[in-house]
Coordinates of N, CA and C in Angstrom, one line a residue:
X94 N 18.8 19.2 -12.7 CA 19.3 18.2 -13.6 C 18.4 17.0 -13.7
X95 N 18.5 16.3 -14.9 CA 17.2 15.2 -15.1 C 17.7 13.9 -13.8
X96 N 17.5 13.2 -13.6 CA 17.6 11.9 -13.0 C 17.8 10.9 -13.4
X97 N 19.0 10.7 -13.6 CA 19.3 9.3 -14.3 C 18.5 7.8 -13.9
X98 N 18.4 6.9 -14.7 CA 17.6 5.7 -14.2 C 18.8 5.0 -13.0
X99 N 20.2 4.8 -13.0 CA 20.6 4.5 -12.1 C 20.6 4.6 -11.1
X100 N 20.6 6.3 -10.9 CA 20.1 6.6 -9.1 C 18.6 6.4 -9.0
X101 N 17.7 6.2 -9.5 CA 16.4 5.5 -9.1 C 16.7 4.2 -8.6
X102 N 17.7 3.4 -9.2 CA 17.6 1.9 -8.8 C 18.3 2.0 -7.4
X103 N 19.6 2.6 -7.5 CA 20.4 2.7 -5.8 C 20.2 3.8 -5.0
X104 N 20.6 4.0 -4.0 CA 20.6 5.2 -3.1 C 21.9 6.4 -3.6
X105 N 21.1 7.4 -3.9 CA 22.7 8.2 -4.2 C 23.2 9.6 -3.0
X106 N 24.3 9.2 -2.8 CA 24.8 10.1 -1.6 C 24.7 11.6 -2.2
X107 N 24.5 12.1 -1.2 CA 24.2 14.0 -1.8 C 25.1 14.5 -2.5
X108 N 25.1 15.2 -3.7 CA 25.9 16.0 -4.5 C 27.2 16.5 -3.8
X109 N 28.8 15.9 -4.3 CA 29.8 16.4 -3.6 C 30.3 18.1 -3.8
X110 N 31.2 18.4 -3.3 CA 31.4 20.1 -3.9 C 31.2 20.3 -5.3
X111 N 32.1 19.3 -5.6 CA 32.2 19.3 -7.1 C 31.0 19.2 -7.9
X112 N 29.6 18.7 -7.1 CA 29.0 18.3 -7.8 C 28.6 17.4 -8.6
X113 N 29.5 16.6 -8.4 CA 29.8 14.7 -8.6 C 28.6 13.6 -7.8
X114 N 27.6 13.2 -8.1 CA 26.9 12.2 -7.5 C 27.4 11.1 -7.4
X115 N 27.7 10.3 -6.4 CA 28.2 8.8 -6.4 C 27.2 8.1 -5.4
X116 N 27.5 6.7 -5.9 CA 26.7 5.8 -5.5 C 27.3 5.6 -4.4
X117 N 25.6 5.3 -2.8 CA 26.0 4.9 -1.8 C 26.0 3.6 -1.7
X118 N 27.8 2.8 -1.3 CA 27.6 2.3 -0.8 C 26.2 1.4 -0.4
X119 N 25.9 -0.7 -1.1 CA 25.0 -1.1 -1.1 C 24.9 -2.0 0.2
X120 N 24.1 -2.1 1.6 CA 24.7 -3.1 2.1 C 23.7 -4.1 1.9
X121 N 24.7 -5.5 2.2 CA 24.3 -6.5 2.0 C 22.8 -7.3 2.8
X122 N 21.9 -7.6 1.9 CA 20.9 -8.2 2.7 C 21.3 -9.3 3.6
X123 N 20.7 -9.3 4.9 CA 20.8 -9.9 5.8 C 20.5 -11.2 5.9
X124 N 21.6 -12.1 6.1 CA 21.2 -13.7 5.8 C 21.5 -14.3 7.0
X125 N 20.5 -15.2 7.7 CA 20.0 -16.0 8.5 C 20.5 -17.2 8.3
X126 N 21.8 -17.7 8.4 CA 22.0 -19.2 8.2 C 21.1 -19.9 9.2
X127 N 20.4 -20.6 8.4 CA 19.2 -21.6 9.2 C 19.4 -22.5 10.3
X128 N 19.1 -22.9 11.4 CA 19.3 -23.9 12.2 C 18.6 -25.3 11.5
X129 N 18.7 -26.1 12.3 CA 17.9 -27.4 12.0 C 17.6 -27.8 12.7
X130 N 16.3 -27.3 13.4 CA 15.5 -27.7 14.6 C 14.3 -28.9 14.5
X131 N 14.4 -29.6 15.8 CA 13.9 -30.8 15.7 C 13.4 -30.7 16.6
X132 N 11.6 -31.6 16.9 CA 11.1 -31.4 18.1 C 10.0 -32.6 18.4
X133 N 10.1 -33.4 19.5 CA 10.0 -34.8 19.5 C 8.6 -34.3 21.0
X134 N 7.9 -35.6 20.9 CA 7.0 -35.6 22.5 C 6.9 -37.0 22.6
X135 N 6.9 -37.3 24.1 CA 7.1 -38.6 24.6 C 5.7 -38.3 25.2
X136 N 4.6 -39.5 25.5 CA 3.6 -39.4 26.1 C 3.0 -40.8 26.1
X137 N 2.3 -41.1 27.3 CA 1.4 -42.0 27.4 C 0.3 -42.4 25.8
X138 N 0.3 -43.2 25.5 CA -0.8 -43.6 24.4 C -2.3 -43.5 25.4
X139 N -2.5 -44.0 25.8 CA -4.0 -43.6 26.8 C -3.3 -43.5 28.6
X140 N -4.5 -42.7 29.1 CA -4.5 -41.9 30.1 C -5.9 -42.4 30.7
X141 N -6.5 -42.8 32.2 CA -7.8 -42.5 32.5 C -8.1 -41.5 33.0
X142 N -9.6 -40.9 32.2 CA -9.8 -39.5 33.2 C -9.8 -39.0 34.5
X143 N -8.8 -38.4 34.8 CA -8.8 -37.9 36.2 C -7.8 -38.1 36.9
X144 N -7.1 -39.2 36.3 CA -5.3 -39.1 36.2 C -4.6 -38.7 35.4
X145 N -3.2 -38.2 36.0 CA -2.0 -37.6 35.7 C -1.4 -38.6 34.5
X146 N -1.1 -37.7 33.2 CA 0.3 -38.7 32.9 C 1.4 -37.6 32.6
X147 N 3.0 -38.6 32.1 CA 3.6 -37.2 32.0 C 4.2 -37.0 30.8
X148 N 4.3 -35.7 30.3 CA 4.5 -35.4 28.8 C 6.0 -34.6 28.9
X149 N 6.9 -35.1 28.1 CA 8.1 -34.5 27.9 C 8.6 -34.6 26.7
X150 N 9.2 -33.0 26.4 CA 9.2 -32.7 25.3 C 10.7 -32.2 24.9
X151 N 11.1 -33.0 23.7 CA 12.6 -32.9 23.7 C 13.0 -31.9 22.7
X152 N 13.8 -31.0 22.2 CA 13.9 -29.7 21.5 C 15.5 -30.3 21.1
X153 N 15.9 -30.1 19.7 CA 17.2 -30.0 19.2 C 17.6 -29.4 18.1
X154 N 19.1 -29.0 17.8 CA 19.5 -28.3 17.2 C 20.8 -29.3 16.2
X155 N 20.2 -29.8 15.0 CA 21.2 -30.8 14.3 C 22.9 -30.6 13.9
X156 N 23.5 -31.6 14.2 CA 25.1 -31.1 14.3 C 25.5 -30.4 12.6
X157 N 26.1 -29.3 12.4 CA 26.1 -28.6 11.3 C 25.5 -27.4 10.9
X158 N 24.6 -27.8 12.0 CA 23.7 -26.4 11.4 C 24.3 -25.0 12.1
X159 N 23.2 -24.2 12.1 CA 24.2 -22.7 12.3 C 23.2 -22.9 13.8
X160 N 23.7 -22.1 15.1 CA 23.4 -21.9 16.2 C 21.7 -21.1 16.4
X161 N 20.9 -22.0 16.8 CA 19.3 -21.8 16.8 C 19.4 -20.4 18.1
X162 N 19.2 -19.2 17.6 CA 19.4 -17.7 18.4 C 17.5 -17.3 18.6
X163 N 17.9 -16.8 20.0 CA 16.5 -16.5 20.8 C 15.5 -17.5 20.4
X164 N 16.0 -19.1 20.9 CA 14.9 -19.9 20.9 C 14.3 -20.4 22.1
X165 N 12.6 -20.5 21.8 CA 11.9 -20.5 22.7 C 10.7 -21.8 21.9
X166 N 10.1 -22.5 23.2 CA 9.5 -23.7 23.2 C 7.4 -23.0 23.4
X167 N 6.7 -23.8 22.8 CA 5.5 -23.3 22.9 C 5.0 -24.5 22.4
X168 N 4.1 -24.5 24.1 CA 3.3 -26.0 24.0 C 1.9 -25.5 24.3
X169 N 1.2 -26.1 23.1 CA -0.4 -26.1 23.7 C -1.0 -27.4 24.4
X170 N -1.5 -27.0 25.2 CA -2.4 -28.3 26.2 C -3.0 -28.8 26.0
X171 N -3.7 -29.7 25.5 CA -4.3 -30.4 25.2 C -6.0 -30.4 26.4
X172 N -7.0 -29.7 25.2 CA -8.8 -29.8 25.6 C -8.6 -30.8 26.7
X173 N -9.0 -30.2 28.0 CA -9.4 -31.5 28.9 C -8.4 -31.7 29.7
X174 N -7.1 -30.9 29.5 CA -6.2 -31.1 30.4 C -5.2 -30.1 31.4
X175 N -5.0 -30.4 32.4 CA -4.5 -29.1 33.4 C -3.5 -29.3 34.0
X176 N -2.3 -28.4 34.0 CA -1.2 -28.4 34.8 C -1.3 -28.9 36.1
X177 N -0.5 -29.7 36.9 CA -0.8 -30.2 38.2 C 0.6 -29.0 38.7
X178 N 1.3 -29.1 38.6 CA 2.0 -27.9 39.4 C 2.5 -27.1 38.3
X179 N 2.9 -25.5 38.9 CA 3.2 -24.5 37.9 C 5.1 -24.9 37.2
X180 N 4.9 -24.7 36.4 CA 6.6 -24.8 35.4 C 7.5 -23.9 35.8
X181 N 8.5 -23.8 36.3 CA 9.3 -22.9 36.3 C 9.9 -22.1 35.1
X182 N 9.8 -21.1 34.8 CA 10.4 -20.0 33.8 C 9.7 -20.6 32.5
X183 N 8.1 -20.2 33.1 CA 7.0 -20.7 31.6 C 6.7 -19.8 31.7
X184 N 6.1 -18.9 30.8 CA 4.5 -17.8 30.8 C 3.2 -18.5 30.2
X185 N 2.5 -18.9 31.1 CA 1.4 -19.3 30.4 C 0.1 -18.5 29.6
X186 N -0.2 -18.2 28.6 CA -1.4 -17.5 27.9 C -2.3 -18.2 26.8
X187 N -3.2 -18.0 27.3 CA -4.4 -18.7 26.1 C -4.2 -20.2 25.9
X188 N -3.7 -21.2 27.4 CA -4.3 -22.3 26.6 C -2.4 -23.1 26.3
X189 N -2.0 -21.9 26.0 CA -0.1 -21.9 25.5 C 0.7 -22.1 26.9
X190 N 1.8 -23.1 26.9 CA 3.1 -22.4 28.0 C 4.5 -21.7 26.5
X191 N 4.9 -21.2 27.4 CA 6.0 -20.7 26.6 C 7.4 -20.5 27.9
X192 N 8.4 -21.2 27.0 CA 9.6 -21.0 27.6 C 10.5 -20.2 26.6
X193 N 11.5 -19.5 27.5 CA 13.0 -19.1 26.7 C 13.5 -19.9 26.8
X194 N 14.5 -20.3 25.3 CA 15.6 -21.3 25.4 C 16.8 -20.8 25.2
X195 N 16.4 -19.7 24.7 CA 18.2 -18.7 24.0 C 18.4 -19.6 23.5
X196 N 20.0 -19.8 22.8 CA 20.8 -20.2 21.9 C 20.4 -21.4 22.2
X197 N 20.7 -22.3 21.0 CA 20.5 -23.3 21.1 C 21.8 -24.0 19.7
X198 N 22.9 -24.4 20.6 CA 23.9 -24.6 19.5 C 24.0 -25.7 18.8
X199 N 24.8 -25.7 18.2 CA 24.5 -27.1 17.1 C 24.7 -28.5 17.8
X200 N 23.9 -29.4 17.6 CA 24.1 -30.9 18.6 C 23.6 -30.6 19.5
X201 N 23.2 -29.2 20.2 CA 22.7 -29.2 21.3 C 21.2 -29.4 21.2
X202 N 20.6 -29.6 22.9 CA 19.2 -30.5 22.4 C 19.2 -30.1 24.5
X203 N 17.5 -29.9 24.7 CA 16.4 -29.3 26.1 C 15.9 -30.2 25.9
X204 N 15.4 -30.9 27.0 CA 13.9 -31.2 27.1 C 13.3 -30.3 28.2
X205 N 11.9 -30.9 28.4 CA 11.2 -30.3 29.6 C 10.0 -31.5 29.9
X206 N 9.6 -31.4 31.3 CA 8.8 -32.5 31.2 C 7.5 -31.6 31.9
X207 N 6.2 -31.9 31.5 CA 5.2 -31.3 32.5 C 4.1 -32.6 32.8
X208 N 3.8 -32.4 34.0 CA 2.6 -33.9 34.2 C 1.4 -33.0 34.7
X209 N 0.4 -33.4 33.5 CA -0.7 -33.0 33.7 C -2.0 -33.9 34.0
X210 N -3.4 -33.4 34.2 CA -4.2 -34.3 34.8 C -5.2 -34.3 33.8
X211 N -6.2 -35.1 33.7 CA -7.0 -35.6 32.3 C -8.1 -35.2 33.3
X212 N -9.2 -33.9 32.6 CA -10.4 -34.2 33.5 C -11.6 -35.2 33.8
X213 N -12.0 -34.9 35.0 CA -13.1 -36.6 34.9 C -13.7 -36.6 34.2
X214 N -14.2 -35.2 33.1 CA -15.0 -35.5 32.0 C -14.7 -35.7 30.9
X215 N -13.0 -35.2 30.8 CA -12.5 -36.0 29.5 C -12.5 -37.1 28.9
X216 N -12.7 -36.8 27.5 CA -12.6 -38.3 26.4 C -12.1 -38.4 25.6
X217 N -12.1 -39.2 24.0 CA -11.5 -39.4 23.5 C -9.5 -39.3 23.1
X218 N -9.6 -38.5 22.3 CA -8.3 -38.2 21.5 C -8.5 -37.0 21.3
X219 N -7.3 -36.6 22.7 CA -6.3 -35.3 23.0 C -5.0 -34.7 22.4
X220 N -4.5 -34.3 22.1 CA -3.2 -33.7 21.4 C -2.1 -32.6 21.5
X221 N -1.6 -32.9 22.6 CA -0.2 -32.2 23.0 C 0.7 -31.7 21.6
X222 N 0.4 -30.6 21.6 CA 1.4 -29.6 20.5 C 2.4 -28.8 20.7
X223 N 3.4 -29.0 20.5 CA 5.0 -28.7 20.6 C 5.8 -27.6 19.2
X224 N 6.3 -26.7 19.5 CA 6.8 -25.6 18.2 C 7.9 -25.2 19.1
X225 N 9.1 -25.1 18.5 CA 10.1 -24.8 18.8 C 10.6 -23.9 17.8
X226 N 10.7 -22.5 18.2 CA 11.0 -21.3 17.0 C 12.2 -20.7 17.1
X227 N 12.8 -20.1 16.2 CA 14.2 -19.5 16.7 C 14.4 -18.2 15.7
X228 N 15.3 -17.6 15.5 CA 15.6 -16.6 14.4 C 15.7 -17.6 13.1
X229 N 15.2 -17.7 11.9 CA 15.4 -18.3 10.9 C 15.1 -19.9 11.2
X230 N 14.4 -20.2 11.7 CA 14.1 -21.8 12.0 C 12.6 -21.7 12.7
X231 N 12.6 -23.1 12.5 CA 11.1 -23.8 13.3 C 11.0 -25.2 13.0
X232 N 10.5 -26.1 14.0 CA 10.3 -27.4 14.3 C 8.2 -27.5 15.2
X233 N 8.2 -28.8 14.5 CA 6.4 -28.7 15.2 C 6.8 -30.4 15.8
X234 N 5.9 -31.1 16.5 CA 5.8 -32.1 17.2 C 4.6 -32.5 17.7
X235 N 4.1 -33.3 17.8 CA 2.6 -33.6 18.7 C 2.6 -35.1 19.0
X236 N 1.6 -35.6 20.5 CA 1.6 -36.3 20.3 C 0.0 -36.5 20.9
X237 N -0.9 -37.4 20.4 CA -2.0 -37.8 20.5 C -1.8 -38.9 21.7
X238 N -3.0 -38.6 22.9 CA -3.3 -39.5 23.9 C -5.1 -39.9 24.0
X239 N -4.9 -41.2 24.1 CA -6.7 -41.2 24.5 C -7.1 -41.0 25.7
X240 N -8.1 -40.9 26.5 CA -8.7 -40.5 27.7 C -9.7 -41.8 27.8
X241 N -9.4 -42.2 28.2 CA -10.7 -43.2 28.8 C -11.1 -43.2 29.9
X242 N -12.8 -42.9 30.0 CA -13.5 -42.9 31.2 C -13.1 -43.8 32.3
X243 N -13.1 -43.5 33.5 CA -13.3 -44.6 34.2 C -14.5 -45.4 34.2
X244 N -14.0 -46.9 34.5 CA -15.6 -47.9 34.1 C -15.9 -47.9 35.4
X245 N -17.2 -47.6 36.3 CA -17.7 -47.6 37.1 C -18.8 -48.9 37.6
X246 N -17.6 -49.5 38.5 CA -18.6 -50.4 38.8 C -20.0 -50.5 39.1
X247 N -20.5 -51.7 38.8 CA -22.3 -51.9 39.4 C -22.7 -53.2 39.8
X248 N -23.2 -53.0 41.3 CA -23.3 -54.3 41.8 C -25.0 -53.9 41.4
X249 N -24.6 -55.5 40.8 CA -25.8 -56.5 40.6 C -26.5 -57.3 41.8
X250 N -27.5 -57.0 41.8 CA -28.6 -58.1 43.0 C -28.9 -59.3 42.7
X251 N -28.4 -60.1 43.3 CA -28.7 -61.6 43.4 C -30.0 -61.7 42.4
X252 N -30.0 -62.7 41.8 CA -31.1 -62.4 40.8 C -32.1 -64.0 41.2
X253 N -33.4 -63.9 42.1 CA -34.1 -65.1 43.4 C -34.8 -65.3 41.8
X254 N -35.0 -66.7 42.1 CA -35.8 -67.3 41.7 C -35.6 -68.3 41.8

């Protein structure tokens, strides 16, 4: 029998006894009511190389929105800078931490804090990057710190004359 243009557009369930074709049943595309994720970083404006400052990073989910599902935090480190103790329930790779946050319901709101160390040969302007992802959402955050060398003193000699 020819092929009607209808059953090309839907799915058709297999010929009944009678030989009656009917349409399967369409289901509905899958919608993702969005969260409204927000993602903040608190940080020193300058740091000197070779000390610690400490970076905490605040994650939320705005009141109204639909419940932020399998959310997880992903911070990159900033060139020049290194964990001083390990994070609990982080995985670190390439440079990245990554935490689970699971649900993250509406009004609700994580932080995390991590203190890291500026190396002695770090300089300028560094950049703590923050992304908070969920099923149907995402939030980004950064915050810029400078590094300034330490100034190293120099004794000067009595200058005879």
């Amino acid at each position: 029998p020819p092929v009607a243009v209808s059953d090309i557009a839907r799915p058709v369930a297999p010929p009944s006894p009678s030989g009656a074709r009917e349409a399967m049943p369409q289901s509905q595309p899958a919608v993702c009511p969005p969260p409204r994720l927000g993602a903040r970083v608190a940080a020193p404006r300058k740091v000197r190389a070779g000390e610690t400052a400490l970076f905490t990073i605040r994650v939320h989910n705005a009141r109204g929105a639909a419940a932020a599902r399998r959310a997880h935090l992903t911070v990159r480190l900033p060139a020049g800078f290194s964990l001083t103790t390990p994070v609990e329930s982080s995985v670190m790779k390439g440079g990245a931490m990554r935490w689970s946050i699971g649900t993250l319901a509406p009004r609700a709101a994580r932080s995390m804090s991590l203190t890291l160390r500026a190396d002695r040969t770090a300089s300028g302007t560094r950049a703590l990057a923050a992304t908070v992802s969920a099923t149907c959402g995402s939030a980004r955050a950064k915050a810029l710190v400078r590094v300034a060398q330490a100034v190293q003193q120099q004794v000067r000699p009595p200058v005879a004359g």
